[in-house]
Structures are given as structure tokens and as C-alpha cells.
Amino acid sequence: MGWAIALHGGAGDIPLSLPPERREPREAALRHCLQVGVEALKAQRTPLDVVELVVRELENHPNFNAGRGSVLTTKGSVEMEACIMDNTKRCGAVSGLSTVVNAISLARLVMEKTPHIYLAFDGAEAFAKEQGVETVDASKFITPENIERLKQAKEANRVQIDYTQPNQTDPTKEKPTADGGGQIGTVGCVAVDGKGNSATATSTGGLVNKMVGRIGDTPVIGAGTYANSYCAVSATGKGESIIRATVARDVAALMEYKGLSLKEAAAYVVEECTPKGTCGLVAVSATGEVTMPFNTTGMFRACATEDGYSEIAIWPPSTQK
Amino acid sequence: MGGWSIAVHGGAGVDPNLPLQRQEAAKLLLTRCLNLGISALRYSLPAIDVVELVVRELETDPLFNSGRGSALTEKGTAEMEASIMDGPKRRCGAVSGLTTVKNPISLARLVMDKSPHSYLAFSGAEEFARKQGVELVDNDYFITEENLGMLKLAKEANAIVFDYRIPAKGLETCSAGAGTMETALLMNGLPINAYAPETVGCVVVDSQGRCAAATSTGGLMNKMSGRIGDSPLIGSGTYACEVCAVSCTGEGEAIIRGTLARDVAALMEYKDLPLQEAVDYVIKHRLDGGQAGMIAVSNTGEVAYAYNTNAMFRACATEDGFTEVGIWE
């Protein structure tokens, strides 16, 4: 037993042909965030602090679909959501944020400063003001890449959720910004200390071209985010499938009710409970194991354990260059 | 075994001093809704249609905390949420933050059937409602005198009774008049006499073994605007799959933490527990001190309910003739 940490920057149809200029900044970001998390664990910060701090870093990075860099709604606006939970089952969630720089930190404040678990839209923004968290003009979250993604999604007249559908845009005409990124969903981090305390945090801008007001799996406890005395899980992919399969909760339930190991439980949920191309997750167990399964083309991910193992990857191990 | 089953609830946690007249009115309403569901089942309507139509009836009647008669936010407005789930393919739909939609459960159904998403909230949900042409009314329609009175009580109570999880804001200046609270029964941090009849729900298994669940609520009395509870959260307040359907009511935050509805199904699927045992286990072991109740049906035609509150408004019936309407034990 020892500490362990895993983080993701989204599962999806990440093409193997992703050019270096799109791949390297994200790999560097994963490396940086992993280091931030590992150092915090070594410094004995609680898992709750660690996951919040790592997700804040991921939110601030414009190449992932959370915080700055969030994908856009059908109206071209940003609506962010996030969720945090620890092994005592305390949790907090937020949806519909448009000015809060770090949604994950607001989720934590909901958990610690209110008698509630979940606040959304105007009410959440009002709470943010009350709490004095950092807010900026909504336009600050919007990046040129995401404006382009929205344009392409509208042209293809689809909400980019079905990774198994043939890509309707002509690949030769595909602009450099369309790096399969419409399918990049969500960031997250899970961590466990050497004493079995664990936590999970997930944050996202949601789906490209989503309807205004659409809520995904991220803030739904048990769907995209869950932790209890067995494990901590953060999922990513097609929200509607993750909700239906109560992915995060099921990993823990399989461990508890069927005695499966973390790896077995997570693999089962990803392979058997969600359609191909819709789901990936990172999870740690109370005993310090870590797993990062996905059924999509790729998942931006990184992990490390106290005994010295570490990994940063995008595609499945057999295809990793 | 086999055959249809139906259960309906109007909330867990009941004021022990609730006037007899109100209790009778509640039982009449539950009976009426149960019978509506039974007729629909006899006409071979699928489970998903039955749960929707029963919950619509509960929303329309102002007696319980949903639709008309919803509990009010701290601003004195109604902000409603609901969810529905169809067992066979686990399709689901949910809505939150509704202020003008007459029947939230029907909008949840439309999210499931007519949108590419599972969950819509606040202005986005209202816009969807307009586009779908569902019946819209002014927010006043949902507000009853009764609930305005309850809101006042709740606000007064909050000045004295506080939730231990909140740092004592301004408590230093409060003259701790807790002695004026007559009843020690608390739910969601409020004394039970400020606690209106609750969330509504319906679970059904039809004669083809298809299960469905639906839950609808105005949420917590005096809640912060924007607060979302367990009712629209799939896996917490509502869940249905091949083997069962569940609808919960009570302390929303406890239900969410316990992912109550999903846990019943998980115990049945992963530990082969029968329905009643799964329901009892979850109420006993998954609430961690919280208070809640639930109704459930299984695909083999069983019906079950359990609660750890003092009471729960409920009614249930099975095809082989069993019927029950109750509040207390």
C-alpha cells in the first residue's frame, strides 16, 4: 500500500495521426499535472486537496475541455460543470457555470460551505459571487479551436457524441484545429494516500454543440464521479451513456458486491456496460492500485504510484509509439 | 410471480401532528392515482407510459410536493425537477430548474424521447419546453398558500435550528432560542412541522416484465435557488433497468451520497438479492444517518417499499389482487 494518482484529459476519437504540434502540448500538460499531483502527495496533502489542485491545473490549460478551452454550446456559449467526492462520500457538484475560472473549486465550496450537494446555473453563479471565487468575463473561456469545432459540428449538423459514426467532414479539408478534439471530453483526477483515503474530481465544458442547459455525467454522482471506501473514479466520454450505466458507482459496486479487483471492475464496466467508443475512466483503490481503461480510440492520461511506476499515454499500450 | 405491479409515493417523513383530514385527503389521492395506474395497466399500456401518467396526476394535485404544491425556494418561487427511466434499455430523461412547465415529468420524458441528451436544466430546459409546445403556466400557479406558510416557518426555524455542516454564520448574534422548538423530529435540517408532504414517485412493472420509474419534486423548502436534489439524478432518486425500478424520497443529500436507487438494482444484479431484501439493505446500510424512503418493483412482478423515517405516504397493488394504502407503519 502506498499513494497513487491518475488523471485524464478526456477519452474520445483521438486520431493516431494527431500531429505533433497538437499532441506534444497535451502530453507536456499531462506530465506537468502529474508532477503537481505527485509532489502534493509526497508533501502529505490530503487526496481531496490533491485532486482539486490537479484539476485546477487541467482547467487552466486551454487544450482540454474544461475551464478555459471548454467546448461550446449550440449558442456559442460556455457552460461548465464539475464534481468532487471523497471516500467518506462527502461530495459537491456544480453545473451551468459561465464565469467561474475554476469550477472544481466551486464544487468543493458547495460541499464544504452549504448544506447541499449540487448547485447550478444562476444559483451557482450567485453562490460563487458570495464566496468571492475568481470569475472572469464569459468570453475569456472561449478559444479559437472551440469556435472552429462548433462550426464544424454545426456544418455536420450533429452533436458530437457518436464516436462510431463515420466522420462526416472530408479529412483533406479538415482544418488543423479539428484534431478529433470535438470528442475530447472532460478532465479528471483520482488520488489515494497511503492510508486508504481517496478522492476524485472531474470537470468539463460538456459536449460540442450541446443544447443550452444540457447536463452531462460529470456532476451526476455515481455516473461520472464517485468515491467510497473501496475506490475513487472519474469517467469521461459520452455523458448520456455514462449516466445510463452509472459507470463510476458500478466500479465500486462490483468491487464490493462481487469481490472484483479494481482492474477487473473497471475493465468490466468499460467493456461490458458502455457501448464501444463512449467511455474511459481513471480509478484508484483504497489499497493503492490504479487503472485507466477506455473503449475509445484514445484517452489522454497519466498515472503514478509510490513504488515508482509512472505512465503518460494517449492510445492503447499496443499502439503507443 | 409475474403479472403487473405498481407503487406510488407522496414522500417520506410525515408530521406526526398532521391533521386527520389531511391524512385522509392524502390517502384518497394516493388511491386515486393507484387506480389510474391500475386501469392503464389493465389496458396494457407499457410501464413507461403508466409511470408518467400517474406522476402527472400527482403533480397536478397540490397536496404533495411536486408541480402545483411544490415546496418553495428561499425566494418564494417554485423550482421543479423530475426524472424518468425506462428499464428495458435504461433510457432516461431528467429536468431541473423548471418554473413554468405545468408537468415536469412529461418534460423529462420528452428529454428522453425527443432530445439527444439525458438531462436539461433551467433556461435551456424551459426553452426546450417552449419548442416542444408543452403546457406552460406562470410560476404563481405552482405556489399554494400552505407552502407560503411553510416557507415562513422554515425561515424562522433556520434562525434557530441550524445544519451542523454549515459554519455558524451569525450564530454569535443569535440568542439560541432553541427551546421554542416543540418537536425534536428533524428532516433536512428543518423541524418536521415545517416539512411539507414530499416528493412524489411511481414505479411500475407491466405484464411483459418491463420496469419503469418516475420521480418529481419541488425540492427542499427554503432551498437556495439553483439547488438540485436527488430526484432528477439517475441512480440516486430514480433508477430502472431490466430487473427493477426504484423511486426515492427524503433527505436529498443522503440519497445522493448513497446512490440509493442504483444500489437496489446493483444488489439484485451483483449479489442476487431479492427485491425486498435489497430495498431493506439499502435503507438500513446506505443512508449513513440520513432519512429516506423508497418504493420499488421487480421484473417478476413483486412490489416493495421501505423507509427509515417515521412514515411514508404510499400505495401499491399487484395484479393478483394485493392492495395497500398507508402512511404510518
XYZ file of C-alpha atoms in Angstrom:
650
model
C 0.000 0.000 0.000
C 1.174 3.499 -0.828
C -0.126 6.555 -2.553
C -1.355 6.508 -6.133
C -2.668 9.089 -8.548
C -4.188 9.061 -12.001
C -5.514 11.836 -14.181
C -7.136 12.188 -17.562
C -7.687 14.873 -20.156
C -10.560 13.150 -21.918
C -11.379 9.955 -23.810
C -12.503 10.033 -27.398
C -11.776 9.516 -31.033
C -8.242 10.858 -30.820
C -6.761 10.062 -34.207
C -3.464 8.184 -34.308
C -2.484 10.727 -36.914
C -2.653 13.529 -34.349
C 0.149 15.822 -35.457
C 2.998 16.524 -33.005
C 2.002 20.159 -32.604
C -1.367 19.022 -31.254
C -0.030 16.089 -29.267
C 3.050 17.477 -27.559
C 1.458 20.356 -25.639
C -1.108 17.954 -24.205
C 1.498 15.372 -23.246
C 3.510 18.123 -21.607
C 0.429 19.264 -19.718
C -0.278 15.746 -18.501
C 3.330 15.430 -17.369
C 3.156 18.752 -15.565
C -0.149 17.981 -13.836
C 1.062 14.543 -12.802
C 4.128 16.114 -11.254
C 1.994 18.664 -9.410
C -0.128 15.844 -8.012
C 2.790 13.607 -7.074
C 4.574 16.411 -5.265
C 1.431 17.258 -3.342
C 1.005 13.622 -2.295
C 4.633 13.445 -1.220
C 4.065 16.597 0.803
C 1.220 14.772 2.603
C -1.582 16.917 1.202
C -4.930 15.165 1.532
C -6.268 13.364 -1.561
C -9.112 15.881 -1.646
C -6.646 18.766 -1.869
C -4.577 16.888 -4.447
C -7.425 16.145 -6.862
C -8.719 19.697 -6.614
C -5.344 21.174 -7.292
C -4.595 18.890 -10.254
C -7.990 19.530 -11.829
C -7.498 23.283 -11.387
C -4.305 22.918 -13.443
C -6.157 20.965 -16.112
C -8.986 23.526 -16.150
C -6.494 26.331 -16.655
C -4.906 24.567 -19.606
C -6.676 25.689 -22.795
C -6.160 22.407 -24.673
C -8.503 20.370 -22.536
C -12.269 20.547 -22.421
C -12.667 22.196 -19.024
C -12.390 25.734 -17.728
C -10.592 27.713 -20.380
C -10.777 25.581 -23.505
C -14.257 24.286 -22.743
C -16.258 23.277 -25.803
C -19.192 25.472 -26.776
C -22.957 25.079 -26.594
C -25.071 25.422 -29.692
C -25.334 29.133 -28.914
C -21.562 29.553 -28.804
C -21.521 29.975 -25.027
C -19.633 28.079 -22.354
C -21.458 26.126 -19.638
C -19.103 24.328 -17.290
C -19.739 21.665 -14.711
C -17.667 19.847 -12.128
C -17.854 17.433 -9.251
C -15.681 16.371 -6.325
C -16.076 13.489 -3.877
C -14.024 11.707 -1.254
C -14.108 8.268 0.300
C -16.334 9.469 3.169
C -18.906 10.159 0.448
C -18.912 13.893 1.044
C -19.430 15.459 -2.351
C -20.102 18.666 -4.212
C -21.213 19.431 -7.767
C -21.899 22.438 -9.958
C -23.392 22.952 -13.435
C -24.106 25.793 -15.789
C -21.173 27.980 -14.820
C -20.147 30.644 -17.283
C -17.798 32.980 -15.393
C -16.141 30.875 -12.713
C -12.478 30.292 -13.519
C -12.207 27.045 -11.549
C -15.434 25.104 -11.457
C -13.884 22.315 -9.381
C -13.119 24.717 -6.565
C -16.701 25.944 -6.546
C -17.871 22.321 -6.357
C -15.671 21.918 -3.305
C -17.173 25.021 -1.721
C -20.681 23.670 -2.309
C -19.602 20.554 -0.442
C -17.958 22.408 2.439
C -19.924 25.597 2.806
C -23.542 24.670 2.080
C -25.963 22.017 3.326
C -26.391 20.969 -0.288
C -24.509 18.849 -2.792
C -25.382 20.373 -6.131
C -25.906 23.959 -7.275
C -26.498 25.029 -10.845
C -26.798 27.948 -13.226
C -27.768 31.322 -11.784
C -27.874 29.947 -8.257
C -24.361 28.559 -8.608
C -23.049 31.795 -10.097
C -24.643 33.752 -7.236
C -23.013 31.416 -4.729
C -19.693 31.939 -6.496
C -20.006 35.685 -6.065
C -20.915 35.255 -2.405
C -17.861 33.096 -1.877
C -15.620 35.528 -3.707
C -14.125 32.926 -6.066
C -12.312 34.129 -9.134
C -14.611 34.968 -12.011
C -13.907 36.462 -15.412
C -15.968 37.547 -18.357
C -17.545 34.538 -20.066
C -15.717 35.296 -23.295
C -12.377 34.503 -21.640
C -13.083 30.756 -21.717
C -13.667 30.642 -25.444
C -10.747 29.563 -27.640
C -10.453 29.796 -31.446
C -10.174 25.995 -31.653
C -13.520 25.607 -29.979
C -15.185 28.158 -32.199
C -13.935 26.069 -35.117
C -15.129 22.815 -33.547
C -18.590 24.258 -33.066
C -18.670 25.459 -36.674
C -17.743 22.003 -37.925
C -20.268 20.321 -35.678
C -22.998 22.615 -36.964
C -21.951 22.022 -40.552
C -22.124 18.316 -39.946
C -25.395 19.026 -38.155
C -24.551 16.854 -35.261
C -23.926 16.965 -31.588
C -20.554 15.293 -31.441
C -21.418 12.335 -29.319
C -21.347 9.293 -31.547
C -17.750 8.345 -32.000
C -18.733 5.306 -34.012
C -20.306 7.390 -36.765
C -18.059 7.914 -39.769
C -16.550 11.339 -39.641
C -18.675 13.351 -41.995
C -16.154 16.044 -42.712
C -13.726 15.480 -45.575
C -10.420 14.727 -43.883
C -8.443 16.506 -46.594
C -10.410 19.667 -45.941
C -10.174 19.246 -42.182
C -8.652 22.328 -40.667
C -5.709 21.845 -38.310
C -7.829 22.753 -35.328
C -10.118 19.776 -35.867
C -7.876 17.278 -34.145
C -10.675 14.860 -33.302
C -10.987 17.326 -30.478
C -14.733 17.600 -30.595
C -14.705 14.298 -28.881
C -12.301 15.358 -26.191
C -14.470 15.364 -23.132
C -13.705 16.233 -19.578
C -10.703 16.253 -17.258
C -10.359 14.403 -14.019
C -8.092 13.198 -11.274
C -8.228 10.479 -8.632
C -5.807 10.029 -5.770
C -5.305 7.835 -2.727
C -2.872 8.358 0.139
C -1.046 5.551 1.927
C -3.851 5.219 4.469
C -6.800 4.393 2.213
C -8.209 7.912 1.956
C -9.148 8.691 -1.607
C -10.818 11.386 -3.655
C -11.980 12.117 -7.178
C -12.573 15.294 -9.142
C -13.988 15.790 -12.641
C -14.564 18.953 -14.644
C -15.861 19.673 -18.142
C -17.353 22.033 -20.684
C -19.592 19.189 -21.867
C -20.383 18.305 -25.493
C -19.683 20.397 -28.551
C -22.898 21.955 -29.872
C -24.865 20.745 -26.850
C -28.246 22.268 -26.123
C -28.095 25.136 -23.669
C -28.895 23.713 -20.254
C -27.684 20.216 -21.071
C -26.134 18.475 -18.099
C -23.818 15.504 -18.642
C -22.428 12.756 -16.456
C -19.726 14.749 -14.719
C -21.830 16.345 -11.948
C -24.153 13.350 -11.544
C -22.827 11.491 -8.507
C -22.393 7.847 -9.426
C -22.249 8.496 -13.146
C -19.070 10.415 -13.999
C -17.729 10.815 -10.480
C -17.808 8.616 -7.383
C -15.737 7.634 -4.384
C -16.265 5.458 -1.350
C -14.161 3.283 0.910
C -13.338 0.947 -1.993
C -12.151 3.302 -4.697
C -12.328 6.691 -6.382
C -13.377 7.007 -10.025
C -13.511 9.745 -12.651
C -15.073 8.954 -16.031
C -15.042 10.625 -19.426
C -16.750 10.099 -22.773
C -20.345 10.256 -23.924
C -22.251 11.615 -20.967
C -25.579 10.065 -21.840
C -24.033 6.544 -21.898
C -22.130 7.106 -18.681
C -25.285 8.242 -16.871
C -27.283 5.278 -18.096
C -24.571 2.849 -16.952
C -23.864 4.640 -13.651
C -20.229 3.996 -14.520
C -18.377 5.390 -11.515
C -20.711 3.837 -8.973
C -20.656 0.477 -10.697
C -16.877 0.145 -10.487
C -17.139 0.409 -6.698
C -20.264 -1.765 -6.571
C -18.562 -4.585 -8.473
C -15.654 -4.471 -6.058
C -17.941 -4.502 -3.056
C -20.721 -6.827 -4.179
C -18.860 -9.201 -6.437
C -15.411 -9.041 -4.916
C -13.748 -7.971 -8.158
C -10.391 -6.227 -8.058
C -10.180 -2.591 -9.128
C -8.758 -3.520 -12.520
C -11.380 -6.211 -13.134
C -14.258 -4.000 -12.048
C -13.143 -1.026 -14.127
C -12.452 -3.161 -17.197
C -15.839 -4.824 -16.890
C -17.722 -1.551 -16.678
C -15.858 -0.017 -19.608
C -16.009 -3.093 -21.836
C -19.392 -4.588 -20.977
C -21.561 -1.784 -19.686
C -20.999 1.032 -22.143
C -21.058 0.956 -25.960
C -17.701 0.983 -27.729
C -16.357 4.444 -28.276
C -18.205 6.066 -25.395
C -16.250 5.652 -22.189
C -12.931 5.835 -20.387
C -12.073 6.256 -16.728
C -9.294 6.559 -14.205
C -9.592 4.923 -10.819
C -7.578 4.198 -7.695
C -8.389 1.717 -4.968
C -8.071 2.199 -1.228
C -5.083 -0.159 -1.319
C -3.104 1.956 -3.772
C -3.859 0.303 -7.104
C -4.503 2.330 -10.215
C -6.238 1.583 -13.520
C -7.072 3.610 -16.655
C -9.292 1.618 -19.053
C -11.087 3.083 -22.068
C -13.104 1.806 -25.031
C -12.454 4.797 -27.272
C -9.613 5.278 -29.758
C -7.618 7.020 -27.080
C -7.644 8.758 -23.726
C -5.210 11.439 -22.591
C -3.990 10.028 -19.302
C -1.188 9.793 -16.753
C -0.632 7.952 -13.508
C 1.966 7.290 -10.850
C 2.305 5.157 -7.742
C 4.502 5.436 -4.702
C 6.592 2.443 -5.662
C 7.937 4.399 -8.620
C 5.666 3.408 -11.513
C 4.549 6.201 -13.800
C 2.920 6.462 -17.214
C 1.804 9.156 -19.613
C -0.129 7.972 -22.643
C -2.807 8.676 -25.213
C -3.542 5.487 -27.135
C -3.793 1.842 -26.008
C -0.464 0.328 -24.957
C -0.063 -1.791 -28.115
C -0.346 1.242 -30.390
C 1.640 3.655 -28.267
C 4.674 4.886 -30.195
C -44.977 -14.322 -9.726
C -45.291 -12.382 -12.924
C -48.101 -10.012 -13.693
C -48.046 -6.267 -13.253
C -47.266 -4.321 -10.095
C -47.423 -0.666 -9.225
C -46.387 1.521 -6.317
C -46.859 5.235 -5.733
C -45.453 7.513 -3.054
C -46.026 11.032 -1.810
C -42.968 11.378 0.365
C -41.110 10.057 3.385
C -41.126 11.953 6.657
C -44.548 12.978 7.943
C -45.552 15.421 10.662
C -46.960 13.201 13.438
C -49.408 16.015 14.154
C -50.724 16.138 10.619
C -54.487 16.693 10.949
C -56.573 13.606 10.284
C -58.387 15.413 7.498
C -55.100 15.972 5.667
C -54.154 12.321 6.169
C -57.453 11.212 4.669
C -57.050 13.563 1.727
C -53.579 12.143 1.103
C -54.830 8.566 1.184
C -57.648 9.434 -1.202
C -55.223 10.983 -3.639
C -52.847 8.042 -3.441
C -55.762 5.672 -4.016
C -56.976 7.676 -6.977
C -53.509 7.681 -8.552
C -53.052 3.998 -7.868
C -56.347 3.234 -9.576
C -55.381 5.382 -12.533
C -52.235 3.319 -12.895
C -54.101 0.059 -12.479
C -56.595 0.969 -15.219
C -53.761 1.887 -17.534
C -52.049 -1.430 -16.815
C -55.261 -3.307 -17.498
C -55.358 -1.523 -20.852
C -51.850 -2.890 -21.483
C -50.142 0.471 -21.503
C -46.384 -0.031 -21.177
C -44.759 0.720 -17.824
C -43.103 3.911 -19.084
C -46.490 5.410 -20.029
C -48.069 4.372 -16.754
C -45.458 5.971 -14.517
C -45.678 9.207 -16.471
C -49.425 9.452 -16.302
C -49.558 8.649 -12.592
C -46.904 11.212 -11.730
C -48.687 13.826 -13.879
C -51.737 13.279 -11.697
C -49.653 13.722 -8.542
C -48.046 16.873 -9.942
C -51.394 18.385 -10.829
C -52.871 17.858 -7.370
C -51.487 20.459 -4.943
C -51.370 18.091 -1.984
C -47.820 16.764 -2.421
C -44.519 18.479 -3.121
C -44.424 18.430 -6.902
C -45.823 20.528 -9.705
C -48.604 22.528 -8.135
C -47.950 22.454 -4.407
C -44.174 22.372 -4.768
C -42.002 23.399 -1.855
C -40.614 26.909 -2.376
C -37.112 28.296 -2.776
C -35.804 30.910 -0.357
C -37.118 33.490 -2.802
C -40.667 32.135 -2.540
C -40.695 30.710 -6.060
C -41.222 27.157 -7.297
C -38.260 25.479 -8.978
C -39.120 21.933 -10.006
C -37.222 18.863 -11.105
C -38.046 15.363 -12.238
C -36.665 12.267 -13.878
C -37.978 9.198 -15.618
C -36.280 5.963 -16.606
C -37.330 3.112 -18.841
C -35.910 -0.217 -17.663
C -35.529 -2.249 -20.881
C -32.786 -0.121 -22.464
C -32.187 2.103 -19.452
C -33.206 5.162 -21.428
C -33.647 8.153 -19.177
C -34.655 11.780 -19.086
C -34.327 14.424 -16.390
C -35.065 18.104 -15.854
C -34.214 20.679 -13.179
C -34.909 24.320 -12.518
C -38.331 24.425 -14.140
C -40.507 27.399 -13.307
C -43.279 27.429 -15.898
C -43.730 23.851 -17.042
C -47.028 22.511 -15.755
C -45.920 18.864 -15.729
C -42.191 18.441 -15.190
C -42.335 14.647 -15.558
C -43.643 14.987 -19.095
C -40.807 17.309 -19.993
C -38.365 14.764 -18.574
C -39.992 12.210 -20.847
C -39.555 14.491 -23.826
C -35.876 14.976 -22.982
C -35.571 11.201 -23.097
C -37.593 10.725 -26.284
C -37.026 13.891 -28.286
C -33.602 15.280 -27.441
C -30.077 13.905 -27.935
C -29.454 14.397 -24.219
C -30.472 12.923 -20.879
C -30.713 15.962 -18.660
C -31.719 19.562 -19.320
C -31.960 22.334 -16.764
C -33.048 25.907 -16.116
C -33.444 28.250 -19.066
C -32.266 25.591 -21.537
C -34.952 23.237 -20.275
C -37.603 25.945 -20.409
C -36.604 26.767 -23.986
C -36.891 23.099 -24.918
C -40.307 23.073 -23.286
C -41.434 26.010 -25.423
C -40.162 24.355 -28.581
C -41.952 21.117 -27.673
C -45.180 23.005 -27.107
C -45.826 21.615 -23.616
C -48.290 23.400 -21.383
C -46.709 26.413 -19.688
C -48.108 28.491 -16.831
C -46.978 31.368 -14.620
C -44.871 30.420 -11.616
C -47.757 31.577 -9.370
C -49.761 28.566 -10.498
C -47.472 26.262 -8.517
C -47.462 28.304 -5.309
C -50.032 27.488 -2.617
C -50.931 29.487 0.499
C -49.998 26.460 2.504
C -46.469 26.377 1.171
C -46.020 30.106 1.644
C -46.858 29.455 5.289
C -44.425 26.540 5.452
C -41.719 28.694 3.916
C -42.204 31.279 6.633
C -41.927 28.561 9.294
C -38.816 27.177 7.664
C -37.176 30.590 7.567
C -37.966 31.122 11.229
C -36.661 27.681 12.067
C -33.423 28.288 10.254
C -32.716 31.201 12.538
C -32.661 28.758 15.418
C -32.152 25.260 14.078
C -29.031 25.110 12.013
C -27.317 22.447 9.998
C -24.150 21.367 11.803
C -22.315 21.220 8.482
C -22.627 24.957 7.891
C -20.179 27.182 9.750
C -22.256 29.153 12.221
C -22.811 32.310 10.250
C -24.235 34.951 12.528
C -24.903 32.431 15.245
C -22.874 34.553 17.621
C -25.599 37.142 17.489
C -28.430 34.641 17.755
C -29.918 34.224 21.174
C -30.167 30.454 20.815
C -33.908 30.218 21.397
C -33.910 26.536 20.503
C -36.216 25.882 23.385
C -39.150 27.137 21.352
C -38.949 24.140 19.012
C -41.561 21.751 20.293
C -40.752 18.751 18.226
C -37.325 17.130 18.087
C -38.127 15.472 14.758
C -35.912 16.974 12.101
C -35.636 16.310 8.413
C -33.265 18.089 6.083
C -32.402 20.326 8.994
C -35.971 21.510 9.414
C -38.396 20.653 12.198
C -41.000 18.241 10.907
C -43.861 20.716 11.292
C -42.200 22.902 8.660
C -41.765 19.882 6.451
C -44.415 19.657 3.784
C -45.553 16.349 2.254
C -42.854 15.431 -0.064
C -41.554 14.367 -3.449
C -43.782 12.052 -5.473
C -42.945 8.985 -7.465
C -44.239 5.920 -9.198
C -42.713 2.592 -10.165
C -44.350 0.031 -12.378
C -43.665 -3.352 -13.891
C -46.124 -4.182 -16.661
C -47.366 -7.625 -17.633
C -44.456 -8.001 -20.055
C -41.952 -7.569 -17.250
C -40.850 -4.079 -18.310
C -39.967 -1.819 -15.388
C -40.099 1.970 -15.246
C -39.675 4.661 -12.599
C -40.588 8.325 -12.360
C -39.950 10.915 -9.629
C -40.951 14.572 -9.407
C -40.456 17.303 -6.821
C -40.302 20.961 -5.939
C -37.275 20.113 -3.805
C -36.333 21.392 -0.389
C -38.369 24.050 1.380
C -36.379 27.285 1.557
C -33.664 25.871 -0.681
C -31.117 28.109 -2.339
C -32.226 28.842 -5.880
C -30.227 26.533 -8.119
C -30.054 23.707 -5.596
C -30.529 20.338 -7.227
C -31.598 17.342 -5.126
C -31.759 13.629 -5.727
C -34.978 13.460 -7.743
C -33.532 14.303 -11.166
C -30.319 12.347 -10.607
C -30.330 8.958 -12.278
C -29.060 6.404 -9.819
C -29.941 8.472 -6.787
C -33.649 9.338 -6.722
C -34.680 7.325 -9.758
C -33.466 4.200 -11.484
C -34.816 1.435 -13.690
C -33.186 -1.431 -15.514
C -34.082 -4.919 -16.671
C -34.539 -6.241 -13.156
C -36.243 -3.452 -11.227
C -37.421 0.132 -10.921
C -36.935 2.398 -7.895
C -38.112 5.848 -6.785
C -36.830 7.516 -3.607
C -37.873 10.354 -1.337
C -36.482 12.013 1.776
C -33.241 13.822 2.516
C -31.928 14.507 -0.935
C -28.291 14.856 0.002
C -28.308 11.499 1.838
C -29.990 9.804 -1.104
C -27.355 11.171 -3.484
C -24.457 10.076 -1.306
C -25.986 6.649 -1.040
C -26.849 6.444 -4.764
C -29.881 4.722 -3.345
C -31.875 3.791 -6.416
C -28.926 2.296 -8.283
C -27.777 0.382 -5.221
C -31.016 -1.577 -5.026
C -30.506 -2.756 -8.598
C -26.794 -3.382 -8.062
C -27.524 -5.619 -5.076
C -30.028 -7.559 -7.144
C -27.708 -7.830 -10.141
C -24.392 -8.394 -8.405
C -25.378 -10.108 -5.196
C -28.580 -11.818 -6.346
C -30.596 -10.306 -3.528
C -34.353 -10.442 -3.960
C -36.188 -7.120 -4.225
C -37.392 -6.600 -0.644
C -34.041 -7.622 0.796
C -32.204 -5.231 -1.494
C -34.569 -2.405 -0.579
C -34.259 -3.111 3.152
C -30.482 -3.381 2.956
C -30.127 -0.054 1.189
C -32.360 1.802 3.643
C -30.561 0.231 6.566
C -26.957 0.493 5.386
C -26.643 3.103 2.685
C -28.114 6.169 4.361
C -25.382 6.804 6.943
C -27.709 8.538 9.339
C -29.809 10.188 6.645
C -33.562 9.705 6.411
C -35.357 8.439 3.345
C -37.823 6.005 1.879
C -38.323 4.242 -1.424
C -40.718 2.186 -3.498
C -39.610 -0.481 -5.938
C -40.851 -3.192 -8.284
C -39.069 -6.137 -9.851
C -39.433 -7.635 -13.305
C -41.040 -10.719 -11.755
C -43.995 -8.669 -10.577
C -43.006 -8.012 -6.967
C -43.512 -4.701 -5.218
C -41.619 -3.476 -2.159
C -41.085 -0.363 -0.091
C -39.040 0.652 2.933
C -38.288 3.797 4.906
C -36.369 4.783 7.991
C -38.432 7.889 8.596
C -41.416 7.884 10.906
C -43.773 7.367 7.988
C -44.147 7.439 4.221
C -47.195 8.226 2.088
C -47.559 5.226 -0.192
C -49.884 2.949 -2.086
C -49.232 -0.243 -4.002
C -51.024 -3.000 -5.851
C -50.269 -6.187 -7.757
C -52.172 -7.986 -10.459
C -53.078 -10.864 -8.180
C -55.196 -8.535 -6.082
C -52.917 -7.235 -3.338
C -53.579 -3.560 -2.491
C -52.326 -1.312 0.261
C -52.573 2.393 1.017
C -50.750 3.694 4.041
C -48.892 6.421 5.842
C -47.715 5.045 9.143
C -46.297 1.637 9.904
